Coordinates of C-alpha atoms in Angstrom, one line a residue:
M1 CA 319.1 -55.3 -113.5
P2 CA 316.4 -57.2 -111.8
L3 CA 313.7 -55.1 -109.6
T4 CA 314.4 -55.1 -105.8
S5 CA 311.9 -55.1 -103.3
L6 CA 311.2 -51.9 -101.1
P7 CA 311.3 -50.6 -98.7
L8 CA 315.4 -51.9 -98.2
P9 CA 315.8 -54.5 -95.5
D10 CA 318.6 -51.7 -94.2
P11 CA 318.9 -48.5 -95.6
G12 CA 322.7 -48.5 -93.9
S13 CA 324.7 -46.3 -92.6
P14 CA 325.1 -43.0 -94.0
D15 CA 328.1 -40.6 -94.4
L16 CA 327.3 -37.2 -92.6
S17 CA 330.2 -35.3 -92.6
S18 CA 328.3 -33.2 -95.1
P19 CA 326.1 -33.0 -97.9
L20 CA 328.4 -33.6 -100.2
A21 CA 329.6 -36.9 -98.4
F22 CA 326.0 -37.9 -97.8
L23 CA 325.6 -37.6 -101.8
R24 CA 328.7 -39.4 -102.5
W25 CA 327.8 -42.5 -99.9
L26 CA 324.2 -42.5 -102.1
Q27 CA 325.9 -43.4 -105.0
R28 CA 328.7 -45.9 -103.2
S29 CA 326.1 -47.4 -102.3
Q30 CA 324.3 -48.6 -105.9
R31 CA 327.6 -49.3 -107.1
R32 CA 326.3 -51.8 -109.4
G33 CA 323.5 -49.2 -110.5
Q34 CA 325.6 -46.5 -111.3
V35 CA 328.0 -49.0 -113.6
L36 CA 325.1 -50.3 -115.6
S37 CA 323.5 -46.7 -116.0
T38 CA 326.6 -45.6 -117.2
C39 CA 327.2 -48.6 -119.4
W40 CA 323.3 -48.2 -121.3
A41 CA 324.4 -44.3 -121.5
L42 CA 327.5 -44.9 -123.2
V43 CA 325.6 -47.4 -125.4
E44 CA 322.8 -44.7 -126.0
M45 CA 325.1 -41.6 -126.5
G46 CA 327.4 -43.2 -128.4
C47 CA 325.7 -44.9 -130.8
Q48 CA 324.0 -41.4 -131.6
A49 CA 327.2 -39.4 -131.8
A50 CA 328.4 -42.2 -134.6
L51 CA 325.1 -41.8 -136.3
P52 CA 326.3 -38.9 -138.3
L53 CA 329.3 -40.7 -139.4
P54 CA 327.1 -42.8 -141.5
L55 CA 325.2 -40.5 -142.6
G56 CA 328.1 -38.4 -144.0
R57 CA 329.8 -41.6 -145.9
G58 CA 326.0 -42.2 -147.5
V59 CA 325.8 -38.0 -148.7
Q60 CA 329.5 -38.5 -149.8
A61 CA 328.7 -41.7 -151.8
A62 CA 325.1 -40.3 -153.3
V63 CA 327.8 -37.7 -154.7
D64 CA 330.5 -39.6 -155.7
G65 CA 327.6 -41.9 -157.4
D66 CA 328.3 -44.9 -155.5
P67 CA 325.0 -47.3 -154.9
A68 CA 326.5 -49.4 -153.0
G69 CA 328.6 -47.3 -150.4
I70 CA 324.9 -45.7 -150.1
W71 CA 323.7 -49.5 -149.0
Q72 CA 326.5 -49.6 -146.9
A73 CA 326.4 -46.4 -144.9
G74 CA 322.3 -47.0 -144.9
A75 CA 322.6 -50.1 -143.0
F76 CA 324.9 -49.4 -140.7
A77 CA 322.7 -46.2 -139.6
L78 CA 320.5 -48.7 -139.5
A79 CA 322.2 -51.0 -136.9
L80 CA 323.3 -47.8 -134.9
A81 CA 319.4 -46.7 -134.6
V82 CA 318.5 -49.9 -133.3
V83 CA 321.3 -50.3 -131.0
A84 CA 320.9 -46.6 -129.6
S85 CA 317.0 -47.6 -129.1
V86 CA 317.9 -50.7 -126.6
G87 CA 320.5 -48.5 -125.0
T88 CA 317.7 -46.4 -124.5
V89 CA 315.0 -48.1 -122.9
L90 CA 317.7 -50.1 -120.8
L91 CA 319.2 -46.9 -119.5
H92 CA 315.9 -45.6 -118.5
R93 CA 314.6 -48.4 -116.3
Q94 CA 317.8 -48.3 -114.9
A95 CA 318.1 -44.4 -114.0
V96 CA 314.2 -44.8 -112.6
W97 CA 315.5 -47.8 -110.7
N98 CA 318.5 -45.4 -109.4
W99 CA 316.4 -42.7 -109.1
I100 CA 313.9 -44.7 -106.7
T101 CA 316.4 -46.4 -104.4
A102 CA 318.0 -43.6 -103.7
A103 CA 315.2 -41.7 -103.0
T104 CA 313.7 -44.8 -100.8
Q105 CA 316.7 -44.7 -99.1
V106 CA 316.8 -41.4 -97.5
R107 CA 313.2 -41.9 -96.9
Q108 CA 314.1 -44.7 -94.8
L109 CA 316.9 -43.1 -93.2
V110 CA 314.5 -40.6 -92.4
A111 CA 312.2 -42.9 -90.9
R112 CA 314.0 -44.7 -88.7
Q113 CA 315.5 -41.6 -87.7
A114 CA 311.9 -40.2 -86.3
S115 CA 311.5 -43.6 -84.7
R116 CA 315.0 -43.3 -83.0
L117 CA 313.9 -39.9 -81.6
G118 CA 310.0 -40.2 -81.1
A119 CA 308.7 -37.1 -80.1
G120 CA 311.9 -35.3 -79.3
L121 CA 312.4 -35.0 -83.0
S122 CA 309.9 -32.6 -83.1
R123 CA 311.2 -30.5 -80.6
R124 CA 314.4 -29.9 -82.4
I125 CA 312.8 -29.9 -85.9
A126 CA 309.7 -28.6 -87.0
T127 CA 307.3 -31.2 -87.9
G128 CA 306.5 -29.7 -91.2
E129 CA 310.5 -29.4 -92.0
V130 CA 310.6 -33.7 -91.4
V131 CA 307.3 -34.1 -93.8
A132 CA 309.4 -31.9 -96.7
V133 CA 312.8 -33.7 -96.1
G134 CA 310.5 -37.2 -96.7
S135 CA 308.8 -36.3 -99.4
G136 CA 310.4 -33.5 -101.8
D137 CA 313.7 -33.9 -100.6
V138 CA 314.1 -37.3 -101.0
E139 CA 312.8 -36.8 -104.9
K140 CA 315.7 -34.1 -105.6
I141 CA 318.3 -36.1 -104.2
G142 CA 317.2 -39.2 -105.8
W143 CA 317.7 -37.1 -109.6
Y144 CA 320.7 -35.9 -108.4
V145 CA 322.2 -39.6 -107.6
E146 CA 320.1 -41.2 -111.0
L147 CA 322.1 -38.1 -113.3
V148 CA 325.4 -38.6 -111.9
A149 CA 325.9 -41.7 -114.0
R150 CA 324.5 -39.6 -117.3
V151 CA 327.0 -37.2 -116.7
R152 CA 330.0 -39.6 -116.3
A153 CA 328.6 -40.8 -119.9
A154 CA 328.0 -37.5 -121.5
V155 CA 331.8 -36.6 -120.7
L156 CA 333.4 -39.5 -122.2
V157 CA 331.4 -39.7 -125.1
W158 CA 332.3 -35.5 -125.6
L159 CA 336.2 -36.4 -125.1
A160 CA 335.3 -39.3 -127.9
V161 CA 333.6 -36.4 -130.6
S162 CA 336.3 -34.7 -129.8
I163 CA 339.3 -36.7 -130.4
T164 CA 337.5 -37.5 -133.7
V165 CA 336.6 -34.2 -134.9
L166 CA 340.4 -33.9 -134.1
T167 CA 341.5 -36.2 -136.1
V168 CA 339.7 -35.3 -139.4
Q169 CA 340.0 -31.6 -138.8
P170 CA 342.1 -30.8 -135.9
L171 CA 341.1 -26.7 -135.8
L172 CA 337.6 -27.8 -135.4
G173 CA 338.4 -30.5 -133.0
L174 CA 340.1 -27.9 -131.1
V175 CA 337.4 -25.9 -130.9
V176 CA 335.1 -28.5 -130.4
L177 CA 337.1 -29.9 -127.5
L178 CA 337.3 -26.0 -125.7
G179 CA 334.0 -25.3 -126.6
V180 CA 331.7 -27.5 -124.9
P181 CA 333.7 -27.1 -121.3
V182 CA 333.4 -23.3 -121.9
L183 CA 329.3 -23.6 -122.8
A184 CA 328.8 -26.2 -119.9
A185 CA 330.7 -23.7 -117.2
S186 CA 328.5 -20.5 -118.6
V187 CA 325.7 -21.6 -116.6
W188 CA 328.1 -22.1 -113.1
P189 CA 327.4 -18.4 -112.1
L190 CA 323.9 -18.7 -112.1
L191 CA 324.0 -21.5 -109.6
G192 CA 324.5 -19.5 -106.3
P193 CA 321.6 -16.9 -106.7
F194 CA 319.7 -19.7 -107.7
E195 CA 320.7 -22.0 -105.0
E196 CA 319.7 -18.6 -102.3
R197 CA 316.3 -18.7 -103.6
Y198 CA 315.6 -22.2 -104.0
S199 CA 316.7 -22.5 -100.2
E200 CA 314.7 -19.6 -99.7
Q201 CA 312.0 -21.3 -101.3
R202 CA 312.7 -24.4 -99.6
T203 CA 312.9 -22.9 -96.3
L204 CA 309.4 -21.1 -96.5
G205 CA 307.3 -24.4 -97.6
G206 CA 308.5 -25.9 -94.6
K207 CA 306.8 -23.3 -92.5
A208 CA 303.6 -23.8 -94.9
T209 CA 303.7 -27.3 -94.3
E210 CA 304.0 -27.0 -90.5
L211 CA 301.1 -24.0 -90.5
A212 CA 298.7 -26.6 -92.4
A213 CA 299.9 -29.7 -90.3
D214 CA 298.8 -28.0 -87.5
T215 CA 295.7 -26.2 -88.8
V216 CA 294.4 -29.7 -89.1
A217 CA 295.4 -31.3 -86.1
G218 CA 293.3 -28.7 -84.5
L219 CA 290.4 -28.5 -87.0
R220 CA 288.1 -29.3 -84.5
V221 CA 289.0 -26.8 -81.8
L222 CA 289.3 -23.8 -84.4
R223 CA 285.4 -24.6 -85.2
G224 CA 284.7 -24.8 -81.9
I225 CA 286.5 -21.1 -81.4
G226 CA 285.0 -19.8 -84.3
G227 CA 288.8 -19.9 -85.8
E228 CA 289.1 -21.3 -89.1
E229 CA 289.2 -17.8 -90.9
L230 CA 292.4 -16.3 -88.9
F231 CA 294.2 -19.4 -89.4
L232 CA 293.1 -19.3 -93.2
A233 CA 294.4 -16.1 -93.4
R234 CA 297.4 -17.4 -92.1
Y235 CA 297.8 -20.1 -94.6
R236 CA 297.5 -18.0 -97.5
A237 CA 299.8 -15.2 -96.0
A238 CA 302.1 -18.3 -95.6
S239 CA 301.2 -19.8 -99.0
Q240 CA 301.9 -16.5 -100.9
K241 CA 305.3 -16.0 -99.4
V242 CA 306.1 -19.3 -100.9
R243 CA 304.5 -18.3 -104.3
A244 CA 306.7 -15.5 -104.2
A245 CA 310.2 -17.5 -103.3
A246 CA 309.2 -19.8 -106.4
V247 CA 308.8 -17.3 -108.8
R248 CA 312.1 -15.8 -107.8
A249 CA 313.5 -18.7 -108.4
T250 CA 311.9 -19.9 -111.5
R251 CA 313.3 -17.0 -112.8
L252 CA 316.9 -17.7 -112.8
W253 CA 316.1 -21.2 -113.7
A254 CA 313.8 -20.1 -116.7
L255 CA 317.6 -17.8 -117.6
M256 CA 319.5 -21.0 -117.0
Q257 CA 317.1 -22.7 -119.4
A258 CA 317.1 -20.2 -122.3
Q259 CA 320.8 -20.5 -121.7
Q260 CA 321.3 -23.8 -122.5
V261 CA 319.4 -23.3 -125.3
L262 CA 321.0 -20.3 -127.2
L263 CA 324.4 -20.7 -126.2
P264 CA 324.8 -24.4 -128.1
G265 CA 322.8 -23.1 -130.8
L266 CA 325.1 -20.2 -131.6
F267 CA 328.2 -22.5 -131.1
V268 CA 326.7 -25.1 -133.7
V269 CA 326.4 -22.3 -136.1
G270 CA 329.6 -21.1 -135.5
V271 CA 331.3 -24.7 -136.1
T272 CA 328.8 -25.4 -139.3
W273 CA 329.6 -22.3 -140.5
Y274 CA 333.6 -23.0 -140.1
G275 CA 332.9 -26.4 -141.8
A276 CA 331.2 -25.2 -144.7
H277 CA 333.6 -22.7 -145.4
L278 CA 336.2 -25.3 -145.1
A279 CA 333.9 -27.3 -147.6
A280 CA 334.1 -24.6 -150.0
T281 CA 338.0 -24.0 -150.6
G282 CA 337.7 -28.1 -151.3
A283 CA 339.7 -28.5 -147.3
I284 CA 337.0 -31.0 -146.6
G285 CA 334.4 -32.9 -148.5
I286 CA 330.7 -32.5 -148.3
G287 CA 330.5 -36.0 -146.7
T288 CA 333.2 -34.7 -144.0
L289 CA 331.2 -31.9 -143.8
V290 CA 327.8 -33.6 -142.9
S291 CA 329.4 -36.0 -140.6
V292 CA 331.5 -32.8 -138.2
Y293 CA 327.9 -30.9 -138.3
G294 CA 326.3 -33.9 -137.1
A295 CA 328.4 -34.4 -134.2
T296 CA 328.6 -31.1 -133.6
A297 CA 324.6 -31.2 -133.4
F298 CA 324.7 -34.2 -131.1
L299 CA 327.1 -32.3 -128.4
A300 CA 324.2 -30.2 -127.5
A301 CA 322.5 -33.1 -125.6
P302 CA 325.8 -34.0 -123.4
L303 CA 325.1 -30.1 -122.7
R304 CA 321.5 -30.3 -121.8
I305 CA 322.9 -33.2 -119.8
L306 CA 325.4 -31.1 -118.3
G307 CA 323.1 -28.3 -117.2
E308 CA 320.6 -30.2 -115.8
A309 CA 323.5 -31.8 -113.7
A310 CA 324.2 -28.3 -112.7
H311 CA 320.6 -27.5 -111.7
A312 CA 320.2 -31.3 -110.1
W313 CA 323.1 -30.2 -107.9
S314 CA 322.0 -26.8 -106.9
V315 CA 318.9 -28.1 -105.8
A316 CA 320.0 -31.7 -104.1
R317 CA 322.6 -30.2 -102.1
V318 CA 320.3 -27.6 -100.0
S319 CA 318.0 -31.1 -100.1
A320 CA 320.9 -33.2 -98.9
G321 CA 321.9 -30.2 -96.2
R322 CA 318.4 -30.5 -94.6
A323 CA 318.4 -34.4 -94.8
T324 CA 321.8 -34.5 -93.3
R325 CA 320.4 -32.1 -90.4
V326 CA 318.2 -34.6 -89.4
L327 CA 320.1 -37.6 -89.5
A328 CA 322.9 -36.2 -87.9
L329 CA 320.3 -35.8 -84.8
T330 CA 321.2 -38.1 -81.7
R331 CA 320.2 -39.7 -78.8
T332 CA 322.8 -40.9 -76.9
N333 CA 324.8 -39.0 -74.2
G334 CA 326.7 -41.7 -72.8
E335 CA 328.4 -45.2 -73.6
P336 CA 326.1 -47.3 -75.7
D337 CA 325.1 -51.1 -75.4
A338 CA 324.7 -50.8 -70.7
V339 CA 322.5 -53.3 -69.4
L340 CA 319.9 -52.9 -67.9
G341 CA 319.0 -56.0 -65.6
H342 CA 315.6 -55.9 -63.6
P343 CA 313.9 -52.8 -64.6
E344 CA 310.9 -53.7 -62.7
R345 CA 312.7 -53.5 -59.6
A346 CA 314.6 -50.3 -60.4
D347 CA 314.0 -47.0 -59.3
L348 CA 314.0 -44.1 -62.1
H349 CA 315.5 -40.9 -60.9
D350 CA 315.9 -37.5 -63.0
P351 CA 319.2 -36.0 -61.8
V352 CA 318.3 -32.7 -63.5
T353 CA 315.1 -32.2 -61.2
G354 CA 315.5 -34.6 -58.3
L355 CA 313.0 -36.9 -58.8
T356 CA 312.8 -40.4 -57.9
A357 CA 310.0 -42.4 -58.8
R358 CA 310.5 -45.8 -56.4
A359 CA 310.0 -49.3 -58.0
G360 CA 306.5 -50.8 -57.8
E361 CA 304.7 -47.4 -56.8
L362 CA 302.6 -45.0 -58.1
T363 CA 304.2 -41.8 -58.2
A364 CA 302.7 -38.6 -59.2
V365 CA 304.3 -35.3 -60.0
V366 CA 302.8 -32.2 -59.9
C367 CA 304.8 -29.0 -62.3
G368 CA 303.2 -25.6 -62.4
D369 CA 303.4 -25.2 -66.6
P370 CA 302.0 -28.0 -68.9
D371 CA 304.6 -27.5 -71.4
F372 CA 307.4 -28.6 -68.6
A373 CA 305.3 -31.5 -68.0
G374 CA 305.3 -32.3 -71.3
T375 CA 309.2 -32.4 -71.3
L376 CA 309.9 -33.9 -68.3
A377 CA 307.4 -37.3 -69.4
E378 CA 309.6 -37.1 -72.6
R379 CA 313.1 -37.0 -70.4
L380 CA 311.8 -39.8 -67.7
G381 CA 311.2 -41.8 -71.1
G382 CA 314.8 -40.9 -72.7
H383 CA 313.0 -39.3 -75.5
V384 CA 313.9 -35.8 -75.8
P385 CA 317.7 -35.4 -76.5
Q386 CA 319.6 -33.6 -73.2
A387 CA 321.1 -30.8 -74.6
E388 CA 317.9 -29.5 -76.5
E389 CA 315.4 -29.4 -73.1
D390 CA 314.0 -26.1 -72.4
G391 CA 311.2 -24.5 -70.8
P392 CA 310.1 -22.4 -68.5
D393 CA 310.3 -24.4 -65.8
A394 CA 313.4 -26.1 -66.7
P395 CA 316.5 -25.4 -64.2
Q396 CA 318.6 -21.9 -64.7
A397 CA 321.6 -23.3 -64.0
T398 CA 321.6 -26.6 -65.6
A399 CA 324.8 -27.8 -67.9
A400 CA 324.8 -27.5 -71.8
Q401 CA 324.9 -31.5 -71.2
P402 CA 322.9 -32.5 -67.8
P403 CA 322.9 -35.8 -66.6
P404 CA 320.8 -38.2 -68.1
V405 CA 317.8 -40.0 -66.6
R406 CA 319.0 -43.2 -64.9
L407 CA 316.6 -46.5 -64.3
G408 CA 318.1 -48.3 -61.4
G409 CA 321.4 -46.3 -61.9
V410 CA 321.9 -47.3 -65.4
P411 CA 321.7 -43.9 -67.6
L412 CA 318.9 -44.5 -70.1
D413 CA 320.5 -43.0 -72.9
S414 CA 323.3 -45.7 -72.8
V415 CA 320.7 -48.8 -73.0
P416 CA 320.4 -49.7 -76.3
L417 CA 316.8 -48.2 -77.6
A418 CA 315.0 -51.5 -78.1
E419 CA 315.9 -52.3 -74.4
A420 CA 314.7 -48.4 -73.3
R421 CA 311.8 -48.4 -74.9
A422 CA 310.6 -51.6 -73.7
A423 CA 311.6 -50.6 -70.0
V424 CA 309.8 -47.4 -70.0
L425 CA 306.9 -46.3 -71.8
V426 CA 305.8 -42.7 -72.4
H427 CA 302.0 -42.2 -72.8
D428 CA 301.9 -39.0 -74.4
K429 CA 299.6 -36.4 -73.8
E430 CA 297.8 -36.2 -77.3
P431 CA 298.3 -39.9 -77.9
V432 CA 298.2 -41.1 -82.0
L433 CA 296.0 -43.8 -82.8
L434 CA 296.2 -45.2 -86.2
S435 CA 293.7 -46.4 -88.2
G436 CA 292.5 -50.1 -88.3
T437 CA 291.3 -52.3 -86.2
L438 CA 290.5 -51.9 -82.4
A439 CA 292.6 -55.6 -82.4
E440 CA 295.2 -54.0 -84.4
L441 CA 295.4 -50.9 -82.3
L442 CA 296.5 -53.4 -79.2
D443 CA 298.5 -55.6 -81.2
V444 CA 301.6 -54.1 -79.1
P445 CA 304.0 -55.8 -77.3
A446 CA 302.6 -56.6 -74.0
S447 CA 304.1 -58.8 -70.7
G448 CA 300.4 -60.6 -71.0
R449 CA 299.8 -59.8 -67.5
I450 CA 297.0 -57.8 -67.7
G451 CA 294.2 -58.3 -70.8
A452 CA 292.7 -56.7 -73.5
A453 CA 289.3 -57.0 -71.6
D454 CA 290.8 -55.7 -68.4
A455 CA 292.8 -52.5 -70.1
L456 CA 289.6 -51.4 -71.6
A457 CA 287.7 -51.8 -68.1
A458 CA 290.5 -49.7 -66.3
A459 CA 290.7 -47.0 -68.9
R460 CA 286.8 -47.2 -68.6
A461 CA 286.3 -47.7 -72.7
E462 CA 282.7 -48.8 -72.6
D463 CA 281.2 -46.0 -74.2
V464 CA 284.0 -46.1 -77.0
L465 CA 283.5 -49.6 -78.0
D466 CA 280.0 -48.8 -78.4
A467 CA 280.7 -46.1 -80.3
L468 CA 283.1 -48.3 -82.8
V469 CA 281.0 -51.0 -83.3
D470 CA 278.2 -48.4 -84.4
G471 CA 280.3 -47.0 -86.5
S472 CA 280.9 -50.3 -87.8
P473 CA 278.5 -52.6 -89.5
D474 CA 280.8 -55.2 -91.0
C475 CA 282.4 -55.8 -87.9
G476 CA 279.2 -58.3 -86.8
G477 CA 279.5 -56.9 -82.9
D478 CA 282.6 -57.6 -82.0
P479 CA 284.3 -54.5 -81.1
M480 CA 287.7 -56.0 -81.8
L481 CA 287.1 -56.2 -85.3
A482 CA 285.5 -52.6 -85.2
R483 CA 287.5 -50.0 -87.0
I484 CA 289.1 -47.2 -85.7
T485 CA 289.2 -43.9 -88.6
E486 CA 292.5 -42.5 -89.0
R487 CA 294.0 -40.5 -85.5
G488 CA 290.6 -42.0 -84.4
R489 CA 288.9 -38.6 -85.7
S490 CA 285.3 -40.1 -85.2
L491 CA 285.7 -40.9 -81.7
S492 CA 285.6 -37.2 -79.0
G493 CA 288.9 -36.0 -77.2
G494 CA 287.9 -38.2 -74.2
Q495 CA 287.0 -41.4 -75.9
R496 CA 290.3 -41.8 -77.9
Q497 CA 292.3 -40.5 -74.4
R498 CA 290.7 -43.6 -72.8
L499 CA 291.2 -45.9 -76.0
A500 CA 294.8 -44.8 -75.8
L501 CA 295.2 -45.4 -71.9
A502 CA 294.3 -48.8 -72.1
R503 CA 296.6 -49.9 -74.7
S504 CA 299.0 -48.6 -72.4
L505 CA 297.4 -50.6 -70.0
F506 CA 297.3 -53.7 -72.4
A507 CA 301.4 -53.4 -73.0
D508 CA 302.0 -53.4 -68.8
P509 CA 305.4 -52.0 -69.1
P510 CA 308.0 -52.3 -65.9
V511 CA 307.6 -48.7 -65.9
L512 CA 304.9 -46.6 -67.5
V513 CA 304.9 -42.7 -67.7
L514 CA 301.8 -41.0 -68.3
D515 CA 301.5 -37.2 -68.7
E516 CA 298.1 -35.8 -68.3
P517 CA 295.9 -39.3 -68.7
T518 CA 292.5 -38.1 -68.2
S519 CA 292.2 -34.3 -68.7
A520 CA 289.4 -34.8 -71.2
V521 CA 286.8 -37.1 -69.6
D522 CA 284.7 -36.0 -66.5
A523 CA 285.4 -36.2 -63.1
H524 CA 282.8 -39.5 -62.5
T525 CA 284.6 -41.1 -64.8
E526 CA 288.4 -40.0 -64.1
S527 CA 287.6 -41.2 -60.6
R528 CA 286.9 -44.4 -61.5
I529 CA 289.8 -44.5 -64.4
A530 CA 291.8 -43.7 -61.1
A531 CA 290.8 -46.7 -59.0
G532 CA 291.3 -48.7 -62.2
L533 CA 294.8 -47.4 -62.9
R534 CA 296.1 -48.1 -59.2
R535 CA 294.4 -51.8 -59.7
N536 CA 295.8 -52.8 -62.6
R537 CA 299.9 -51.2 -61.9
A538 CA 299.8 -52.5 -58.4
G539 CA 303.6 -53.9 -58.2
R540 CA 304.7 -51.8 -61.4
T541 CA 306.4 -48.7 -61.2
T542 CA 304.0 -45.6 -62.6
V543 CA 304.3 -41.7 -62.8
V544 CA 301.4 -39.5 -63.6
L545 CA 302.6 -36.2 -64.0
A546 CA 298.7 -34.6 -63.1
T547 CA 297.2 -31.8 -61.6
S548 CA 293.5 -33.8 -60.8
P549 CA 293.3 -34.6 -57.1
L550 CA 291.2 -37.6 -58.1
L551 CA 294.4 -39.4 -59.6
L552 CA 296.6 -37.3 -57.1
D553 CA 294.9 -39.5 -54.4
Q554 CA 295.7 -42.4 -55.2
A555 CA 299.0 -42.1 -55.4
D556 CA 301.6 -44.0 -52.8
R557 CA 303.5 -40.2 -53.2
V558 CA 302.9 -37.6 -54.4
V559 CA 306.2 -34.8 -56.1
L560 CA 305.7 -31.0 -56.4
V561 CA 307.9 -30.1 -59.2
R562 CA 308.8 -26.2 -59.0
E563 CA 311.0 -23.8 -61.3
G564 CA 312.7 -27.1 -62.4
R565 CA 313.0 -28.9 -58.7
A566 CA 311.4 -31.6 -57.0
V567 CA 311.0 -29.1 -54.1
A568 CA 308.1 -31.5 -51.9
A569 CA 307.1 -34.9 -51.7
G570 CA 304.4 -36.5 -49.7
T571 CA 301.1 -37.9 -50.2
H572 CA 297.9 -35.7 -51.5
R573 CA 296.7 -35.1 -48.1
E574 CA 299.7 -34.0 -46.5
L575 CA 300.9 -31.7 -49.0
M576 CA 297.6 -30.0 -49.0
Q577 CA 297.8 -29.3 -45.7
G578 CA 301.3 -28.6 -45.6
D579 CA 302.1 -26.7 -48.6
P580 CA 301.0 -23.9 -50.0
H581 CA 302.5 -23.9 -53.2
Y582 CA 301.3 -27.3 -54.1
R583 CA 297.7 -26.2 -52.5
A584 CA 297.8 -23.8 -55.4
V585 CA 298.3 -25.8 -58.3
V586 CA 296.2 -28.0 -57.3
T587 CA 293.3 -25.7 -56.3
R588 CA 294.2 -22.8 -58.8
E589 CA 294.5 -20.3 -56.1
E590 CA 297.1 -18.1 -55.4
P591 CA 299.9 -19.1 -52.5
V592 CA 299.4 -17.7 -49.3
D593 CA 303.0 -18.2 -48.9
A594 CA 305.6 -17.3 -51.7
T595 CA 308.5 -18.3 -49.4
P596 CA 310.5 -20.8 -51.5
R597 CA 310.8 -24.1 -50.9
T598 CA 314.1 -26.3 -50.4
P599 CA 314.7 -28.1 -53.5
V600 CA 313.9 -31.8 -52.2
K601 CA 317.3 -34.4 -51.8
E602 CA 318.0 -37.2 -54.4
A603 CA 315.5 -39.5 -52.0
V604 CA 312.2 -38.2 -53.1

C-alpha cells in the first residue's frame, strides 16, 4: 500500500456513542488497510500452518526410502518458507501503516477539538488528561486497530487447521477445534480486574502529568518563593502512586502472559501424546504424526495473537473511553450557521451578567474576583461551553443552560467557529508566545488597519525589541527576524505581556476582549499603554477586564460586576465618587456601605 502523507487532510467525523463504536469507526475509516493487513496475515500464517505438511511427507518419504518424495517435500517446504517471508514483510509494513494512521487520526481529532473549544477545554478536562490522551492513549488505540486484522486472520487459519486435522484424525481434529477457543477464553476472567487496575494507573498518570505541567509553567515563581522542594515532594508522591498502580496492573498482565505460555504448552503436549499413542498402535503413520504435531504447535501463534488482542482490548477500551470523553464535548447551545452581519457595529451582550459592551466604545469591566473575570472574558469570546461555567462570583440562580453571549443579537455559539473567532478576539491573562521569529509571531489574520510598528509602539514594547535583538545575534539588528524562545521564557513577565498585547492590537478584530493586559508592568508604562490602547482601538469595540485606575480612566464607560451581575455603570470618576463597592475594589479598601446594589438593566 502506498505511503500516505501525514497529517491527514481530514480526520473525519467519529462515532462517539461509545468507546467500542469509536474503535469500530476507526477500523471502518481504513477499510483498505484492514483488508490488506488481513490478507498478508493469512499469507504468512497460512504458509506457516501448511509447513508441517511437507515436513510430515518428507519424514514419511525418508521412512519409506523414497528420495523423490524427500526432494518434493523439501521443495514444497522451501516455497512455503519463501512465501511466508514475503507475507511477513508485507504484513509488518501494513500493520505499522494501520497503527500509525489510526494513532495520527485520533491525535488530529484531539487537536481539532482543542482548537474548537480553546481555553474552555482546560476548564472541563485537566490539561494533563488531554496531553495523556494525545500521547499515550493514541498509541494504545492504534495498537488495537492494527491488531484486529491479525485476529481475523488467526481465527481463519485456526478454522482451516482444525478442519484439516479433523479430516485426518477426527478425534484430534475435534480436540483442536474446541481446545483453542477454550484456551483463548481462559484469559478473559482476568481482563476485568486488569482493566480496573490499568484505568486507575491511567487516571493517576494523568494527574501526575498535570502536576508536572503546572510545576514547569510556574517554575520561575516557585524559585522566587523557594517552593521547589514543596512541589518536588508533591510530584514525588504522585509519581509513587503511579508506580504502585502500574505494579498492580503489571502483576495481572504477567499472570496473563504466563497463562498464555503454560496452557498452550500443555495443550500441545496432550495432543502430541495422544498422536504418539495412535502412531504406536499403527492408527496413523509417523509422517502424519509429525504433521499433526507441527499443526498443533503452530496453533500457539494464533493463541498468542488472541491473548495479545485481549490485552489490547482492555487497554484500548479505557483509552478510547477517555478519547471519546474529550471529543464528545460540544461548544454550541444554539442553532448553527447563524450570520453575524457587521460585527464592528454590533453591541456585545452577556445575558448572564447583564453586561453590554457598546459598539465602538472602550468598556472597562471591574470584577471583585480575578477568577470570575477570566471566566467572563472567555464567555464573552464564546469559548467556554455554557453548562460548565461557574465561579465564586457566578450567579447563584443561573439555569443549567444559561443563554449564550450575543453579538448584535446573534448568539455567538450559533455562529461558525471561524467567523466567531474572527469577530471576537480574547486576550488571555496569561497569553502563550510560540517559539519563532517576531515576524512569525505577528503572522496572524489582521484587518490591515494597524501596522506592526504601531501595534508594538502602542504596547510600549521598545525594550522588548532590544532584548530580542540582543538575544539573537543572527538577526542582523532586525527585530522582526529576532527569535523568541518557547513560551517567551527568555523574557520577563511584563515583556511577554506587552508582546502578546501588541499581537492582539495588530490583529485589530472588530471586538477585542482584554483580561488584565497590564498586570505585570509598572505604573508609568501602564499609563502609556492605556493611552495607546485607546488611540489604536478608536472606533472598535473593546472590553478591558481590569481594576487598574490608569486603564479605567481611559474607558468610555466602566461596569461594575458584583456577585455575578452588572450592578453599576458610569465613568471611572463617577463610580469612584458615587459607588463605595466600586471604590473598594479599585482602591482595595473596605466598602463604607455594604448595602447590595440593584442590578443594572440590559441597557448597561
